[in-house]
Amino acid sequence: MLLLLLFEQTSLDLHLESLFYDPAIADFPLRHHWFFAVVMHHGMKQLSIALLFPAAALCLLAMRGKFDWLPPRNALLALTGMLLIPFTTALLKQLSNRHCPWDVIDFGGYAPYIGLFATTAHDIAPGMCFPAGHAASGLAWIVWALALAHSMKAFSRVILAFSLAFGLAMGLARMAQGAHFLSHVLWSAWWAWALSLVLARLFRAKIVAAEPVVSDDARTEQTNPNGQCIRQSQ
């Protein structure tokens, strides 16, 4: 997998995070900056929670067959995905050994930077900082790209772009504060997409774009060599 090759075989995480670190003060200058702390962290988190309620209400209505463009199974997919993506990401964090950048020795911390499958020394507490939980709140909207793919293919692509931009912006902001490495954010995106696919299969949701409906009249129409439309007899 590309993510494994990109981050487990290189020092890309450390190189990128060093761009936000100032050795002169042994800290990340943007760690407590009001824009990142208030707007990008707390503000964006509250926004994602606020958007969840109307989206959940929409799903509940759709599960009762209220909307042709959102079949009940697809609504169940969207609702479950929005809840499970951030929840399972937070659960994975609790099981992780990986530390946040501000806790890593290279950036003034106490713990070594370790790989995805490595373990920490017995005298160092688990980092519980992987994958990126904050970004997962925005990336949870990825599930809507699948839920709408059947009936609104073009719009589902817009939703996919929005969710990636939303989640990555939240993740990059936390990177600037020293809270996450880039690999943490990208693995969260992978997890959101993978979990969405699993749920879609579990719920048997319609995630393949519907074929355009062709009428009987249209099927019997043919074009003659002169470009004129002729109709076959029924």
Coordinates of C-alpha atoms in Angstrom, one line a residue:
M1 CA 0.0 0.0 0.0
L2 CA 1.2 3.5 -0.9
L3 CA 0.8 4.9 2.6
L4 CA 3.0 2.2 4.0
L5 CA 5.7 2.7 1.5
L6 CA 5.5 6.5 1.8
F7 CA 5.7 6.8 5.6
E8 CA 7.1 3.6 6.9
Q9 CA 10.1 3.5 4.6
T10 CA 11.0 7.2 4.7
S11 CA 11.3 10.1 7.2
L12 CA 8.7 12.2 5.4
D13 CA 6.6 12.6 8.5
L14 CA 9.5 14.2 10.4
H15 CA 10.6 16.4 7.5
L16 CA 7.2 17.8 7.0
E17 CA 6.5 18.4 10.6
S18 CA 9.8 20.2 11.1
L19 CA 8.4 23.0 8.9
F20 CA 6.1 23.9 11.8
Y21 CA 8.6 23.5 14.6
D22 CA 10.9 26.3 15.9
P23 CA 14.1 24.9 17.6
A24 CA 14.8 28.3 19.1
I25 CA 11.7 28.1 21.4
A26 CA 11.6 24.3 21.4
D27 CA 7.9 24.4 20.5
F28 CA 5.4 24.8 17.7
P29 CA 4.8 28.6 17.3
L30 CA 1.2 28.0 16.1
R31 CA 0.3 25.6 18.8
H32 CA -1.7 28.1 20.8
H33 CA -2.4 30.6 18.0
W34 CA -6.0 31.8 18.3
F35 CA -6.9 30.9 14.7
F36 CA -5.7 27.3 15.0
A37 CA -6.9 26.8 18.6
V38 CA -10.2 28.6 18.4
V39 CA -11.3 28.5 14.8
M40 CA -9.7 25.4 13.3
H41 CA -9.8 23.2 16.3
H42 CA -12.7 24.0 18.5
G43 CA -14.7 25.9 15.9
M44 CA -14.5 23.3 13.2
K45 CA -15.3 20.5 15.7
Q46 CA -18.5 22.3 16.7
L47 CA -19.4 22.9 13.1
S48 CA -19.0 19.2 12.3
I49 CA -21.3 18.4 15.2
A50 CA -23.8 21.0 14.2
L51 CA -24.0 19.6 10.7
L52 CA -24.5 16.1 12.0
F53 CA -28.0 16.8 13.4
P54 CA -29.8 17.9 10.2
A55 CA -28.0 15.2 8.2
A56 CA -29.1 12.6 10.7
A57 CA -32.7 13.9 10.6
L58 CA -32.6 13.7 6.8
C59 CA -31.4 10.1 7.0
L60 CA -34.1 9.1 9.4
L61 CA -36.7 10.5 7.0
A62 CA -35.1 8.8 4.1
M63 CA -35.1 5.5 5.9
R64 CA -38.9 5.8 6.0
G65 CA -39.0 6.1 2.2
K66 CA -39.5 9.9 2.0
F67 CA -36.9 10.6 -0.7
D68 CA -36.5 8.8 -4.0
W69 CA -32.9 10.1 -4.4
L70 CA -31.9 8.5 -1.0
P71 CA -33.0 4.9 -0.7
P72 CA -33.5 3.6 2.9
R73 CA -30.4 1.4 2.7
N74 CA -28.3 4.3 1.5
A75 CA -29.7 6.5 4.3
L76 CA -28.7 3.8 6.8
L77 CA -25.3 3.8 5.3
A78 CA -24.9 7.5 5.5
L79 CA -26.2 7.7 9.1
T80 CA -24.1 4.8 10.4
G81 CA -21.0 6.0 8.6
M82 CA -21.2 9.6 10.0
L83 CA -21.4 8.1 13.5
L84 CA -18.9 5.2 13.2
I85 CA -16.1 6.9 11.3
P86 CA -15.2 9.4 14.1
F87 CA -16.1 6.9 16.8
T88 CA -13.9 4.1 15.5
T89 CA -11.1 6.5 14.8
A90 CA -11.2 7.6 18.4
L91 CA -11.2 4.0 19.5
L92 CA -8.2 3.2 17.3
K93 CA -6.4 6.1 18.9
Q94 CA -6.8 4.6 22.3
L95 CA -5.1 1.4 21.1
S96 CA -2.2 3.2 19.3
N97 CA 1.4 3.4 20.5
R98 CA 2.2 6.3 18.2
H99 CA 2.8 9.7 19.8
C100 CA 1.9 13.3 18.7
P101 CA 4.7 15.4 17.2
W102 CA 4.9 17.6 20.3
D103 CA 5.7 14.4 22.4
V104 CA 8.4 13.2 20.0
I105 CA 12.1 13.7 20.9
D106 CA 12.8 15.4 17.6
F107 CA 10.4 18.2 18.6
G108 CA 11.3 18.7 22.2
G109 CA 9.3 15.7 23.6
Y110 CA 10.2 12.5 25.4
A111 CA 9.2 9.7 23.1
P112 CA 10.9 8.3 19.9
Y113 CA 9.1 8.5 16.6
I114 CA 8.0 4.9 15.9
G115 CA 6.5 3.1 12.9
L116 CA 3.0 2.0 12.5
F117 CA 3.6 -1.6 13.8
A118 CA 6.4 -0.8 16.3
T119 CA 6.0 -0.9 20.1
T120 CA 7.3 1.6 22.6
A121 CA 9.8 0.9 25.4
H122 CA 8.2 -0.4 28.6
D123 CA 9.0 2.8 30.4
I124 CA 7.2 5.1 27.9
A125 CA 3.5 5.3 27.9
P126 CA 1.6 4.6 24.7
G127 CA 1.1 7.8 22.6
M128 CA -2.6 7.2 21.7
C129 CA -2.3 9.8 18.9
F130 CA -2.9 7.8 15.8
P131 CA -4.9 8.2 13.6
A132 CA -6.1 11.8 13.5
G133 CA -9.4 12.1 15.4
H134 CA -10.0 15.7 14.6
A135 CA -9.7 15.2 10.9
A136 CA -12.1 12.2 11.1
S137 CA -14.9 14.6 12.0
G138 CA -14.7 16.2 8.5
L139 CA -13.7 13.0 6.7
A140 CA -16.9 11.3 8.0
W141 CA -18.8 13.0 5.2
I142 CA -17.0 10.7 2.7
V143 CA -19.7 8.2 3.4
W144 CA -22.2 10.5 1.6
A145 CA -20.2 10.2 -1.6
L146 CA -21.2 6.5 -1.6
A147 CA -24.7 7.0 -0.3
L148 CA -25.5 9.4 -3.2
A149 CA -23.5 7.7 -6.0
H150 CA -26.6 5.7 -7.2
S151 CA -28.9 8.6 -7.8
M152 CA -26.7 11.7 -7.9
K153 CA -23.4 10.7 -9.4
A154 CA -22.1 14.2 -10.2
F155 CA -23.1 15.6 -6.8
S156 CA -21.6 12.6 -5.0
R157 CA -18.2 13.7 -6.5
V158 CA -18.8 17.2 -5.1
I159 CA -19.5 15.7 -1.7
L160 CA -16.3 13.6 -1.9
A161 CA -14.2 16.6 -2.7
F162 CA -15.9 18.6 0.1
S163 CA -15.3 15.9 2.7
L164 CA -11.7 15.5 1.7
A165 CA -11.1 19.2 1.8
F166 CA -13.0 19.6 5.1
G167 CA -11.1 16.8 6.8
L168 CA -7.7 17.5 5.4
A169 CA -8.0 21.2 6.4
M170 CA -8.8 20.1 9.9
G171 CA -5.9 17.7 9.9
L172 CA -3.4 20.1 8.4
A173 CA -4.4 22.7 11.0
R174 CA -3.6 20.2 13.8
M175 CA -0.3 19.4 12.0
A176 CA 0.6 23.1 12.3
Q177 CA 0.0 23.0 16.0
G178 CA 2.2 19.9 16.4
A179 CA -0.7 17.6 17.3
H180 CA -0.5 15.2 14.3
F181 CA 1.8 14.0 11.6
L182 CA 0.6 13.9 8.0
S183 CA 0.5 10.1 8.1
H184 CA -2.0 10.3 10.9
V185 CA -4.3 12.5 8.7
L186 CA -4.0 10.4 5.6
W187 CA -4.6 7.1 7.4
S188 CA -7.8 8.7 8.8
A189 CA -8.9 9.4 5.3
W190 CA -8.1 5.8 4.3
W191 CA -10.0 4.5 7.2
A192 CA -13.1 6.7 6.5
W193 CA -13.2 5.4 2.9
A194 CA -12.5 1.8 3.8
L195 CA -15.2 1.7 6.5
S196 CA -17.7 3.3 4.2
L197 CA -17.1 0.6 1.6
V198 CA -17.5 -2.1 4.3
L199 CA -20.8 -0.6 5.5
A200 CA -22.1 -0.2 2.0
R201 CA -21.6 -3.9 1.4
L202 CA -23.0 -4.8 4.8
F203 CA -26.2 -2.8 4.2
R204 CA -26.4 -3.7 0.5
A205 CA -26.6 -0.1 -0.3
K206 CA -26.9 1.0 -4.0
I207 CA -23.6 2.6 -4.7
V208 CA -23.4 2.1 -8.5
A209 CA -24.8 5.0 -10.6
A210 CA -28.2 4.2 -12.0
E211 CA -28.4 3.7 -15.8
P212 CA -30.4 6.3 -17.6
V213 CA -34.0 5.2 -18.3
V214 CA -34.6 4.7 -22.1
S215 CA -38.3 4.8 -23.2
D216 CA -39.7 2.2 -25.6
D217 CA -40.1 4.8 -28.2
A218 CA -36.5 5.9 -28.0
R219 CA -35.3 2.3 -28.2
T220 CA -37.2 1.8 -31.5
E221 CA -35.8 4.9 -33.1
Q222 CA -33.0 4.6 -35.6
T223 CA -31.2 7.0 -37.8
N224 CA -31.0 6.4 -41.5
P225 CA -27.9 7.1 -43.6
N226 CA -29.2 10.7 -44.4
G227 CA -29.3 11.5 -40.6
Q228 CA -33.1 11.4 -40.5
C229 CA -34.7 9.7 -37.6
I230 CA -37.0 6.8 -38.5
R231 CA -39.2 4.7 -36.3
Q232 CA -39.5 1.0 -36.4
S233 CA -43.0 -0.6 -36.2
Q234 CA -44.0 -2.0 -32.9

